[in-house]
GROMACS .gro file of C-alpha atoms in nm:
model
  488
    1MET     CA    1  -0.922  15.107  -2.753
    2LEU     CA    2  -0.729  14.778  -2.731
    3ILE     CA    3  -0.977  14.508  -2.634
    4GLY     CA    4  -0.827  14.268  -2.381
    5THR     CA    5  -0.559  14.287  -2.116
    6LEU     CA    6  -0.242  14.215  -2.312
    7ALA     CA    7  -0.097  14.504  -2.507
    8ALA     CA    8   0.080  14.371  -2.816
    9GLY     CA    9   0.425  14.511  -2.886
   10CYS     CA   10   0.581  14.611  -3.219
   11ALA     CA   11   0.755  14.365  -3.445
   12ASP     CA   12   0.873  14.350  -3.804
   13VAL     CA   13   0.591  14.280  -4.047
   14GLY     CA   14   0.651  14.019  -4.313
   15SER     CA   15   0.557  14.035  -4.678
   16GLU     CA   16   0.189  14.047  -4.766
   17ASP     CA   17   0.252  13.905  -5.113
   18GLN     CA   18   0.218  13.546  -4.999
   19ALA     CA   19  -0.035  13.356  -5.208
   20PRO     CA   20  -0.354  13.232  -5.038
   21GLY     CA   21  -0.263  12.875  -5.116
   22GLU     CA   22   0.061  12.910  -4.921
   23LEU     CA   23  -0.128  13.010  -4.610
   24GLY     CA   24  -0.397  12.748  -4.656
   25ALA     CA   25  -0.146  12.463  -4.641
   26ALA     CA   26   0.037  12.442  -4.311
   27SER     CA   27   0.412  12.487  -4.334
   28GLU     CA   28   0.629  12.197  -4.230
   29ALA     CA   29   0.742  12.389  -3.922
   30GLY     CA   30   0.385  12.475  -3.833
   31GLN     CA   31   0.267  12.116  -3.868
   32THR     CA   32   0.552  11.996  -3.651
   33ARG     CA   33   0.479  12.251  -3.381
   34ALA     CA   34   0.106  12.174  -3.376
   35VAL     CA   35   0.098  11.795  -3.372
   36GLN     CA   36   0.435  11.653  -3.274
   37GLN     CA   37   0.454  11.506  -2.926
   38ASN     CA   38   0.803  11.350  -2.938
   39ILE     CA   39   1.068  11.619  -2.917
   40GLU     CA   40   1.314  11.664  -3.201
   41PHE     CA   41   1.599  11.882  -3.084
   42ALA     CA   42   1.797  11.926  -3.404
   43ASN     CA   43   1.592  12.213  -3.550
   44GLU     CA   44   1.522  12.454  -3.266
   45PRO     CA   45   1.577  12.489  -2.890
   46SER     CA   46   1.325  12.320  -2.666
   47MET     CA   47   1.249  12.395  -2.302
   48ARG     CA   48   1.160  12.029  -2.257
   49GLN     CA   49   1.496  11.909  -2.385
   50GLN     CA   50   1.670  11.895  -2.049
   51LYS     CA   51   1.380  11.715  -1.882
   52VAL     CA   52   1.356  11.450  -2.154
   53VAL     CA   53   1.731  11.395  -2.193
   54PHE     CA   54   1.818  11.401  -1.822
   55GLY     CA   55   1.512  11.187  -1.753
   56PHE     CA   56   1.631  10.916  -1.998
   57GLU     CA   57   1.279  10.905  -2.144
   58ASP     CA   58   1.413  10.852  -2.497
   59ALA     CA   59   1.721  10.634  -2.540
   60SER     CA   60   1.792  10.790  -2.881
   61HIS     CA   61   1.917  11.102  -2.702
   62TRP     CA   62   2.206  10.906  -2.551
   63HIS     CA   63   2.496  10.752  -2.746
   64VAL     CA   64   2.650  10.446  -2.583
   65SER     CA   65   3.003  10.333  -2.666
   66GLY     CA   66   3.137  10.006  -2.525
   67GLY     CA   67   2.804   9.873  -2.402
   68VAL     CA   68   2.464   9.762  -2.524
   69PRO     CA   69   2.187  10.016  -2.454
   70SER     CA   70   1.824   9.927  -2.397
   71VAL     CA   71   1.512  10.081  -2.250
   72SER     CA   72   1.418   9.988  -1.894
   73SER     CA   73   1.093  10.028  -1.703
   74ASP     CA   74   1.286  10.026  -1.374
   75HIS     CA   75   1.261  10.404  -1.351
   76THR     CA   76   1.289  10.634  -1.052
   77GLU     CA   77   1.100  10.918  -1.223
   78GLY     CA   78   0.908  10.960  -1.545
   79GLN     CA   79   0.820  10.644  -1.734
   80LEU     CA   80   1.147  10.497  -1.860
   81ALA     CA   81   1.516  10.461  -1.779
   82LEU     CA   82   1.832  10.370  -1.972
   83ALA     CA   83   1.992  10.028  -1.925
   84VAL     CA   84   2.350   9.958  -2.033
   85GLY     CA   85   2.486   9.603  -2.035
   86GLY     CA   86   2.733   9.377  -2.209
   87ALA     CA   87   3.055   9.550  -2.099
   88GLY     CA   88   3.251   9.650  -1.793
   89ARG     CA   89   3.337   9.991  -1.930
   90ALA     CA   90   3.107  10.217  -2.128
   91GLU     CA   91   3.077  10.581  -2.224
   92ILE     CA   92   2.723  10.720  -2.237
   93SER     CA   93   2.703  11.065  -2.398
   94SER     CA   94   2.397  11.287  -2.427
   95THR     CA   95   2.276  11.470  -2.731
   96PRO     CA   96   2.396  11.834  -2.714
   97LEU     CA   97   2.168  12.036  -2.489
   98ASP     CA   98   2.104  12.389  -2.610
   99ARG     CA   99   2.143  12.522  -2.256
  100LEU     CA  100   2.107  12.411  -1.895
  101THR     CA  101   1.873  12.557  -1.635
  102GLY     CA  102   1.860  12.515  -1.260
  103VAL     CA  103   2.238  12.473  -1.239
  104THR     CA  104   2.346  12.429  -0.877
  105GLY     CA  105   2.653  12.298  -0.696
  106ARG     CA  106   2.564  11.927  -0.725
  107LEU     CA  107   2.461  11.687  -0.999
  108LEU     CA  108   2.261  11.383  -0.891
  109LEU     CA  109   2.217  11.056  -1.081
  110ASP     CA  110   2.015  10.747  -0.991
  111VAL     CA  111   2.168  10.407  -1.060
  112ARG     CA  112   2.042  10.052  -1.015
  113LEU     CA  113   2.301   9.769  -1.016
  114PRO     CA  114   2.233   9.409  -1.127
  115VAL     CA  115   2.466   9.255  -0.868
  116ALA     CA  116   2.688   9.369  -0.583
  117PHE     CA  117   3.024   9.486  -0.716
  118ALA     CA  118   3.351   9.453  -0.530
  119TRP     CA  119   3.472   9.755  -0.722
  120GLY     CA  120   3.341  10.004  -0.974
  121ASN     CA  121   3.263  10.371  -1.021
  122VAL     CA  122   3.074  10.624  -1.233
  123GLN     CA  123   3.243  10.939  -1.357
  124LEU     CA  124   3.075  11.244  -1.509
  125PHE     CA  125   3.221  11.477  -1.772
  126VAL     CA  126   3.077  11.786  -1.944
  127ASN     CA  127   3.178  11.932  -2.277
  128SER     CA  128   3.085  12.269  -2.429
  129PRO     CA  129   3.351  12.384  -2.675
  130SER     CA  130   3.175  12.714  -2.744
  131SER     CA  131   3.202  12.794  -2.373
  132ASN     CA  132   3.560  12.662  -2.341
  133VAL     CA  133   3.445  12.372  -2.124
  134LEU     CA  134   3.643  12.086  -2.279
  135ASN     CA  135   3.556  11.739  -2.150
  136ARG     CA  136   3.576  11.878  -1.799
  137PRO     CA  137   3.557  11.612  -1.524
  138VAL     CA  138   3.274  11.677  -1.279
  139GLY     CA  139   3.361  11.403  -1.035
  140TRP     CA  140   3.317  11.034  -0.961
  141ALA     CA  141   3.111  10.813  -0.732
  142SER     CA  142   3.187  10.462  -0.612
  143LEU     CA  143   2.964  10.162  -0.690
  144GLN     CA  144   3.139   9.938  -0.444
  145GLY     CA  145   2.908   9.765  -0.199
  146LEU     CA  146   2.583   9.915  -0.326
  147THR     CA  147   2.279   9.693  -0.276
  148PRO     CA  148   2.180   9.531  -0.609
  149GLY     CA  149   1.830   9.589  -0.742
  150ALA     CA  150   1.777   9.903  -0.536
  151ALA     CA  151   1.796  10.258  -0.668
  152HIS     CA  152   2.089  10.459  -0.537
  153GLU     CA  153   2.145  10.833  -0.568
  154LEU     CA  154   2.499  10.924  -0.673
  155THR     CA  155   2.622  11.276  -0.595
  156PHE     CA  156   2.873  11.475  -0.802
  157PRO     CA  157   2.980  11.811  -0.653
  158LEU     CA  158   3.058  12.083  -0.907
  159ALA     CA  159   3.354  12.316  -0.866
  160ALA     CA  160   3.241  12.678  -0.836
  161ASP     CA  161   3.395  12.783  -1.167
  162LEU     CA  162   3.236  12.489  -1.348
  163GLN     CA  163   2.897  12.568  -1.199
  164ALA     CA  164   2.928  12.927  -1.322
  165ALA     CA  165   3.039  12.812  -1.667
  166LEU     CA  166   2.753  12.563  -1.706
  167ALA     CA  167   2.497  12.825  -1.611
  168GLN     CA  168   2.599  13.016  -1.926
  169ALA     CA  169   2.710  12.730  -2.151
  170ARG     CA  170   2.547  12.631  -2.479
  171ASP     CA  171   2.544  12.298  -2.665
  172VAL     CA  172   2.641  12.101  -2.356
  173VAL     CA  173   2.718  11.729  -2.378
  174VAL     CA  174   2.713  11.524  -2.058
  175THR     CA  175   2.909  11.199  -2.056
  176ILE     CA  176   2.862  10.921  -1.801
  177GLU     CA  177   3.163  10.689  -1.784
  178LEU     CA  178   3.079  10.352  -1.633
  179ASN     CA  179   3.358  10.136  -1.489
  180GLN     CA  180   3.252   9.804  -1.332
  181PRO     CA  181   3.305   9.429  -1.363
  182ALA     CA  182   3.160   9.297  -1.690
  183THR     CA  183   2.810   9.154  -1.660
  184ALA     CA  184   2.542   9.055  -1.909
  185VAL     CA  185   2.268   9.199  -1.687
  186PRO     CA  186   2.252   9.575  -1.746
  187THR     CA  187   2.308   9.863  -1.509
  188VAL     CA  188   2.020  10.109  -1.512
  189PHE     CA  189   2.052  10.490  -1.512
  190ASP     CA  190   1.777  10.744  -1.450
  191HIS     CA  191   1.693  11.091  -1.320
  192LEU     CA  192   2.004  11.297  -1.384
  193ARG     CA  193   1.939  11.639  -1.230
  194PHE     CA  194   2.086  11.929  -1.043
  195ALA     CA  195   2.014  11.932  -0.671
  196PRO     CA  196   1.726  12.179  -0.633
  197LEU     CA  197   1.763  12.511  -0.461
  198PRO     CA  198   1.564  12.572  -0.143
  199GLY     CA  199   1.204  12.657  -0.223
  200VAL     CA  200   1.203  12.483  -0.562
  201PRO     CA  201   0.959  12.189  -0.556
  202ALA     CA  202   1.058  11.854  -0.700
  203CYS     CA  203   0.834  11.920  -1.002
  204GLY     CA  204   1.074  12.200  -1.100
  205GLU     CA  205   1.368  11.968  -1.166
  206ASN     CA  206   1.503  11.998  -1.521
  207ALA     CA  207   1.215  12.230  -1.605
  208GLY     CA  208   1.396  12.414  -1.882
  209PHE     CA  209   1.327  12.751  -1.722
  210THR     CA  210   1.353  12.910  -1.380
  211LEU     CA  211   1.048  13.024  -1.185
  212ASN     CA  212   1.105  13.300  -0.932
  213VAL     CA  213   0.825  13.341  -0.678
  214ILE     CA  214   0.783  13.698  -0.552
  215ARG     CA  215   0.616  13.657  -0.213
  216THR     CA  216   0.482  14.003  -0.137
  217HIS     CA  217   0.172  13.861   0.037
  218GLU     CA  218   0.104  13.558   0.252
  219PHE     CA  219  -0.043  13.258   0.075
  220ASP     CA  220  -0.096  12.888   0.137
  221GLU     CA  221   0.235  12.719   0.052
  222GLY     CA  222   0.069  12.395  -0.055
  223VAL     CA  223  -0.154  12.572  -0.307
  224LEU     CA  224   0.143  12.780  -0.423
  225GLU     CA  225   0.341  12.464  -0.491
  226ASN     CA  226   0.051  12.329  -0.698
  227ILE     CA  227   0.048  12.649  -0.901
  228GLN     CA  228   0.423  12.626  -0.954
  229CYS     CA  229   0.395  12.264  -1.065
  230ARG     CA  230   0.123  12.351  -1.318
  231LEU     CA  231   0.350  12.619  -1.463
  232TYR     CA  232   0.654  12.388  -1.459
  233GLU     CA  233   0.444  12.137  -1.652
  234MET     CA  234   0.279  12.365  -1.908
  235TYR     CA  235   0.512  12.660  -1.971
  236PRO     CA  236   0.768  12.448  -2.163
  237VAL     CA  237   0.489  12.277  -2.359
  238LEU     CA  238   0.349  12.613  -2.469
  239SER     CA  239   0.696  12.748  -2.549
  240ASP     CA  240   0.775  12.451  -2.773
  241ARG     CA  241   0.440  12.483  -2.947
  242PHE     CA  242   0.415  12.859  -2.991
  243ASN     CA  243   0.721  13.060  -2.890
  244PRO     CA  244   1.064  12.896  -2.850
  245ASP     CA  245   1.203  13.240  -2.762
  246ALA     CA  246   0.978  13.282  -2.457
  247PRO     CA  247   1.165  13.402  -2.146
  248ARG     CA  248   1.370  13.131  -1.976
  249ALA     CA  249   1.330  13.309  -1.643
  250LEU     CA  250   0.970  13.361  -1.531
  251ASN     CA  251   0.839  13.552  -1.229
  252LEU     CA  252   0.530  13.449  -1.035
  253GLU     CA  253   0.412  13.746  -0.829
  254LEU     CA  254   0.160  13.732  -0.546
  255VAL     CA  255  -0.054  14.047  -0.538
  256ASP     CA  256  -0.376  14.160  -0.369
  257THR     CA  257  -0.551  14.340  -0.656
  258GLY     CA  258  -0.722  14.231  -0.975
  259VAL     CA  259  -0.753  13.861  -1.055
  260ALA     CA  260  -0.456  13.745  -1.263
  261GLY     CA  261  -0.242  13.891  -1.539
  262ALA     CA  262   0.068  13.843  -1.749
  263SER     CA  263   0.316  14.092  -1.889
  264GLY     CA  264   0.673  14.059  -2.010
  265ASP     CA  265   0.827  13.784  -1.797
  266THR     CA  266   0.582  13.801  -1.505
  267ILE     CA  267   0.258  13.626  -1.417
  268SER     CA  268   0.073  13.778  -1.123
  269PHE     CA  269  -0.231  13.660  -0.933
  270ASN     CA  270  -0.449  13.792  -0.653
  271VAL     CA  271  -0.397  13.579  -0.343
  272HIS     CA  272  -0.761  13.636  -0.247
  273GLU     CA  273  -0.894  13.502  -0.578
  274PHE     CA  274  -0.716  13.164  -0.564
  275PRO     CA  275  -0.778  13.029  -0.212
  276ASP     CA  276  -0.739  12.667  -0.327
  277SER     CA  277  -0.598  12.471  -0.617
  278SER     CA  278  -0.926  12.416  -0.802
  279ASP     CA  279  -0.845  12.661  -1.081
  280LEU     CA  280  -0.485  12.588  -1.175
  281ASP     CA  281  -0.569  12.604  -1.545
  282ALA     CA  282  -0.605  12.981  -1.509
  283PHE     CA  283  -0.225  12.981  -1.505
  284VAL     CA  284  -0.219  12.801  -1.840
  285HIS     CA  285  -0.422  13.096  -1.974
  286GLU     CA  286  -0.172  13.345  -1.828
  287ALA     CA  287   0.128  13.144  -1.950
  288MET     CA  288  -0.021  13.159  -2.300
  289HIS     CA  289  -0.023  13.538  -2.272
  290ILE     CA  290   0.354  13.524  -2.217
  291MET     CA  291   0.378  13.324  -2.541
  292GLN     CA  292   0.168  13.587  -2.720
  293SER     CA  293   0.402  13.871  -2.620
  294GLY     CA  294   0.568  13.842  -2.962
  295TYR     CA  295   0.249  13.942  -3.144
  296PRO     CA  296   0.287  14.258  -3.355
  297LYS     CA  297   0.073  14.567  -3.324
  298GLY     CA  298  -0.282  14.528  -3.445
  299VAL     CA  299  -0.361  14.176  -3.326
  300PRO     CA  300  -0.710  14.216  -3.175
  301GLY     CA  301  -0.747  14.185  -2.800
  302TRP     CA  302  -1.038  13.945  -2.849
  303PHE     CA  303  -0.807  13.706  -3.035
  304VAL     CA  304  -0.542  13.738  -2.762
  305GLU     CA  305  -0.789  13.669  -2.479
  306GLY     CA  306  -1.000  13.420  -2.671
  307GLY     CA  307  -0.690  13.235  -2.789
  308ALA     CA  308  -0.563  13.201  -2.433
  309ASP     CA  309  -0.901  13.057  -2.334
  310TYR     CA  310  -0.885  12.817  -2.629
  311ILE     CA  311  -0.548  12.688  -2.508
  312ARG     CA  312  -0.672  12.669  -2.149
  313ASP     CA  313  -0.964  12.461  -2.272
  314GLN     CA  314  -0.736  12.238  -2.478
  315TYR     CA  315  -0.521  12.156  -2.175
  316ARG     CA  316  -0.807  12.168  -1.927
  317THR     CA  317  -0.773  11.950  -1.617
  318PRO     CA  318  -1.063  11.702  -1.614
  319GLY     CA  319  -1.318  11.771  -1.343
  320THR     CA  320  -1.250  12.144  -1.305
  321SER     CA  321  -1.548  12.378  -1.295
  322TRP     CA  322  -1.429  12.625  -1.558
  323SER     CA  323  -1.533  12.564  -1.917
  324ALA     CA  324  -1.535  12.763  -2.240
  325SER     CA  325  -1.837  12.791  -2.466
  326GLN     CA  326  -1.833  12.502  -2.713
  327SER     CA  327  -2.119  12.622  -2.937
  328TRP     CA  328  -2.284  12.946  -3.045
  329GLU     CA  329  -2.508  13.116  -2.791
  330GLN     CA  330  -2.754  13.403  -2.826
  331ASP     CA  331  -2.588  13.749  -2.836
  332GLN     CA  332  -2.245  13.586  -2.848
  333HIS     CA  333  -1.985  13.723  -3.090
  334TYR     CA  334  -1.627  13.635  -3.167
  335GLN     CA  335  -1.524  13.993  -3.089
  336HIS     CA  336  -1.627  13.933  -2.729
  337GLY     CA  337  -1.351  13.669  -2.713
  338GLU     CA  338  -1.585  13.367  -2.713
  339ILE     CA  339  -1.396  13.181  -2.986
  340THR     CA  340  -1.311  12.839  -2.841
  341GLY     CA  341  -1.607  12.662  -2.994
  342PHE     CA  342  -1.577  12.872  -3.310
  343LEU     CA  343  -1.213  12.770  -3.362
  344LYS     CA  344  -1.300  12.404  -3.312
  345TRP     CA  345  -1.589  12.438  -3.557
  346ILE     CA  346  -1.357  12.591  -3.818
  347ASP     CA  347  -1.113  12.302  -3.773
  348THR     CA  348  -1.383  12.044  -3.847
  349HIS     CA  349  -1.536  12.237  -4.139
  350TYR     CA  350  -1.250  12.421  -4.308
  351ARG     CA  351  -0.918  12.289  -4.172
  352VAL     CA  352  -0.956  11.911  -4.187
  353GLY     CA  353  -0.615  11.745  -4.213
  354GLN     CA  354  -0.429  12.071  -4.149
  355GLU     CA  355  -0.287  12.240  -3.842
  356SER     CA  356  -0.553  12.395  -3.623
  357MET     CA  357  -0.690  12.737  -3.710
  358PHE     CA  358  -0.551  12.887  -3.393
  359ASP     CA  359  -0.202  12.744  -3.449
  360ALA     CA  360  -0.208  12.868  -3.808
  361LEU     CA  361  -0.317  13.219  -3.709
  362ASP     CA  362  -0.067  13.231  -3.423
  363ARG     CA  363   0.209  13.138  -3.666
  364VAL     CA  364   0.104  13.380  -3.939
  365VAL     CA  365   0.053  13.688  -3.718
  366ARG     CA  366   0.411  13.648  -3.595
  367GLU     CA  367   0.525  13.670  -3.958
  368ARG     CA  368   0.302  13.947  -4.095
  369GLU     CA  369   0.053  14.211  -3.986
  370TYR     CA  370  -0.284  14.090  -3.869
  371SER     CA  371  -0.591  14.163  -4.078
  372PRO     CA  372  -0.939  14.006  -4.083
  373GLU     CA  373  -0.858  13.881  -4.432
  374LEU     CA  374  -0.618  13.625  -4.283
  375TRP     CA  375  -0.915  13.411  -4.180
  376GLY     CA  376  -1.027  13.394  -4.541
  377GLU     CA  377  -0.677  13.321  -4.667
  378LEU     CA  378  -0.651  13.026  -4.430
  379THR     CA  379  -0.998  12.884  -4.501
  380GLY     CA  380  -1.125  13.034  -4.827
  381VAL     CA  381  -1.419  13.193  -4.641
  382ASP     CA  382  -1.425  13.528  -4.461
  383ILE     CA  383  -1.460  13.533  -4.082
  384ASN     CA  384  -1.806  13.689  -4.073
  385THR     CA  385  -1.950  13.434  -4.314
  386MET     CA  386  -1.804  13.155  -4.102
  387TRP     CA  387  -1.949  13.311  -3.786
  388TYR     CA  388  -2.287  13.335  -3.958
  389GLU     CA  389  -2.265  12.964  -4.050
  390TYR     CA  390  -2.145  12.873  -3.699
  391SER     CA  391  -2.449  13.049  -3.551
  392GLY     CA  392  -2.684  12.860  -3.780
  393GLY     CA  393  -2.779  13.183  -3.955
  394ARG     CA  394  -2.892  13.348  -3.632
  395THR     CA  395  -2.635  13.629  -3.608
  396PRO     CA  396  -2.652  13.952  -3.813
  397MET     CA  397  -2.402  13.991  -4.095
  398PRO     CA  398  -2.205  14.316  -4.130
  399ALA     CA  399  -2.246  14.524  -4.443
  400PRO     CA  400  -1.989  14.487  -4.723
  401GLU     CA  401  -1.699  14.728  -4.691
  402GLY     CA  402  -1.777  15.056  -4.867
  403GLN     CA  403  -2.151  15.016  -4.820
  404GLY     CA  404  -2.162  15.168  -4.475
  405VAL     CA  405  -1.945  15.311  -4.197
  406THR     CA  406  -1.659  15.094  -4.064
  407PHE     CA  407  -1.565  15.111  -3.695
  408PHE     CA  408  -1.235  15.020  -3.527
  409ALA     CA  409  -1.143  14.945  -3.166
  410SER     CA  410  -0.807  15.127  -3.185
  411VAL     CA  411  -0.688  15.452  -3.334
  412ASP     CA  412  -0.531  15.449  -3.682
  413TYR     CA  413  -0.791  15.197  -3.802
  414TYR     CA  414  -0.663  14.894  -3.611
  415GLU     CA  415  -0.892  14.615  -3.485
  416THR     CA  416  -1.186  14.622  -3.724
  417LEU     CA  417  -1.519  14.596  -3.545
  418GLY     CA  418  -1.740  14.584  -3.853
  419THR     CA  419  -1.911  14.781  -4.128
  420PHE     CA  420  -2.262  14.909  -4.057
  421ALA     CA  421  -2.524  14.984  -4.321
  422PRO     CA  422  -2.764  15.279  -4.278
  423GLY     CA  423  -2.973  15.237  -3.966
  424GLU     CA  424  -2.998  15.303  -3.594
  425TYR     CA  425  -2.777  15.101  -3.358
  426ASP     CA  426  -2.813  15.108  -2.981
  427ALA     CA  427  -2.664  14.867  -2.729
  428ALA     CA  428  -2.920  14.594  -2.806
  429ALA     CA  429  -2.823  14.606  -3.173
  430LEU     CA  430  -2.447  14.649  -3.121
  431PHE     CA  431  -2.370  14.370  -2.875
  432PRO     CA  432  -2.473  14.077  -3.100
  433ARG     CA  433  -2.268  14.245  -3.375
  434GLY     CA  434  -1.958  14.228  -3.159
  435ILE     CA  435  -1.938  14.583  -3.022
  436ASP     CA  436  -1.968  14.667  -2.655
  437ARG     CA  437  -2.006  15.011  -2.504
  438ASN     CA  438  -1.712  15.252  -2.536
  439TRP     CA  439  -1.510  15.035  -2.773
  440ILE     CA  440  -1.491  15.262  -3.078
  441SER     CA  441  -1.171  15.465  -3.134
  442SER     CA  442  -1.158  15.538  -3.510
  443ILE     CA  443  -1.394  15.525  -3.809
  444LYS     CA  444  -1.391  15.516  -4.188
  445VAL     CA  445  -1.679  15.700  -4.354
  446PRO     CA  446  -1.701  15.647  -4.732
  447ALA     CA  447  -1.828  15.919  -4.963
  448GLY     CA  448  -2.203  15.951  -4.952
  449TYR     CA  449  -2.240  15.840  -4.587
  450SER     CA  450  -2.243  16.002  -4.245
  451VAL     CA  451  -2.259  15.875  -3.888
  452THR     CA  452  -2.388  16.051  -3.580
  453ALA     CA  453  -2.232  15.906  -3.264
  454TYR     CA  454  -2.378  15.942  -2.915
  455ALA     CA  455  -2.198  15.915  -2.581
  456ASN     CA  456  -2.495  15.741  -2.418
  457GLY     CA  457  -2.735  15.468  -2.513
  458ASN     CA  458  -3.066  15.526  -2.688
  459PHE     CA  459  -2.912  15.807  -2.894
  460THR     CA  460  -2.867  16.050  -2.606
  461GLY     CA  461  -2.583  16.248  -2.451
  462THR     CA  462  -2.299  16.426  -2.626
  463LYS     CA  463  -2.308  16.369  -3.001
  464ARG     CA  464  -2.081  16.422  -3.300
  465THR     CA  465  -2.152  16.377  -3.671
  466TYR     CA  466  -1.874  16.254  -3.900
  467THR     CA  467  -1.872  16.257  -4.281
  468VAL     CA  468  -1.503  16.173  -4.339
  469ASN     CA  469  -1.255  15.923  -4.201
  470ARG     CA  470  -1.128  15.990  -3.851
  471ARG     CA  471  -0.813  15.812  -3.731
  472ALA     CA  472  -0.899  15.929  -3.378
  473LEU     CA  473  -1.227  16.055  -3.237
  474ASP     CA  474  -1.131  16.348  -3.013
  475ILE     CA  475  -1.370  16.360  -2.716
  476MET     CA  476  -1.575  16.066  -2.850
  477GLU     CA  477  -1.288  15.818  -2.845
  478ASP     CA  478  -1.395  15.515  -2.637
  479GLU     CA  479  -1.714  15.704  -2.546
  480ILE     CA  480  -1.968  15.587  -2.807
  481GLU     CA  481  -2.265  15.380  -2.688
  482SER     CA  482  -2.504  15.427  -2.982
  483PHE     CA  483  -2.497  15.571  -3.334
  484ILE     CA  484  -2.701  15.637  -3.647
  485VAL     CA  485  -2.558  15.566  -3.995
  486THR     CA  486  -2.713  15.768  -4.279
  487LYS     CA  487  -2.677  15.747  -4.655
  488LEU     CA  488  -2.671  16.103  -4.790
   0.00000   0.00000   0.00000
C-alpha cells in the first residue's frame, strides 16, 4: 500500500556510495536553493525570471549603454523601477531570458517622463539567435506631448510571426531604445509585460508559467481569481526552490468530488469544499505535490503528504485557521504524516547552520533511492531515535532490525513501517508505532521468528502465519489490523 495520495513515478537512482559526510554538508546548489531570495539566473532556469526582469525589480538585469542607470521608487508595479538619465539616446538591454510565457499580440511598457518633450520615441527590439530572431524590431511609440511626471502605458503590437516565434524562443534579450532630447533628470521605465489574455487576472502577468482553468462546474469568480493569484504567486517560488523542471503549463480543474488533489500537470479542487478564499494555502500544498512528481519509487507517502504540509506551513498566510502540529502529541507518529514540527525540531537540534532537513531530503531523494537510513546520514542519528527524543521519550521504539519481524507499506519491501519484537499488537499498540489499519503489504521474517496476522482487530478474523519473507501478502495484503510476533 502506498500511503498518501501522490503516487511517485520511476526515475534513475544515483550512486549509494556517497559518504555520510557528503550528505551531512549541504551542497552549494542545495544551499542556494534553500536560502537564496535574490534570483541568480546564470545557473539554471527560473520561473520568476520574467517577472523580476520585466518588472525592473533589479537593475543588474538590465545593461544600459549611452545613459546613466539608477533605481527609482516611482514604480507602477512591484517595488522598484529603472531610471535612465544623462543622455538623449540610450539602449537598455535585458539579461537573456530562458523563455517567455504569456506571449500575446501586444507588449506594454510603462514610462514616466521628467519633462514634456517636443519629440522623442521608444523602440523595442528582441533577439534570440537560437530561434533565428535576430534583433527583430517590435515597434515604436511616440513620447511627444506626454504629460511629465505621470505614468504612461506604451503599446507595441507584435507581428503574428514574431508572436509565434517568441512563444517558442529561448535565451531572449529585449532591448529598449530610448530617443529623446538630452536631460539630466532621468526617464523611468517599469512594468514591461504582454497584454493579458481574457480571463487571466492581473496577478498572472509575467508569471513564468501559464495557468489554464478548466471550468466544468460553476464557482464564484472572485474566489477563483484569489486561488489563481495564490498559485501565480507560489508556484514559481516552489519551482525555483525544489523543481526547476516543473511543468510550465498548469491546469486548475474545478470538480465536484473529493477535496483537492494534484497529479501530473493538474491541480483539482472540489467546488463545494472551497466556498470562500479562507483556505488558499491548501493550493500551496497541492502545488508542492506537483514539485514532488519527480520523486523516484519508494519515497514514503507520509513524507510526500507531510512534506507538502510542512511547505504549506512555511508559507502559511497569517490569520488563516489551518495549522500543522508544531510539537509531539500523544499517539502521533511521523508515519502518519505529522512531520512539520518534527522537521523543525531536527533543524534546531541536528541541522544548525545547514539547509533544512526537508530541503536536504527533497534534494537527495531526487538523486538516489529513498531509504530510512538517509535520515541518519543527514544528521548522524537514525529517524526513530530522533522521533523518540522529539517525543520526550514518550513514544515506543521499534526493535533493531533482525530482532523481530519488519513490516512494509508497499510490496517488494518498500516503505518500511518498523520492526516489531515478539509480542501482541492490536490497533491500540500499532497506531502510536506509526501503523494504521490495512497498511501492511509485505514483510521480512528473519530465521527463528514467525508472525500471525489477523484481518480484524483484537486478533480475530481471517489469519495467516508467516515464517519467511513475503514480498506480497496474497489475500492479507492491505488487510491486516492486528498481529502476533513469536520467537520460535
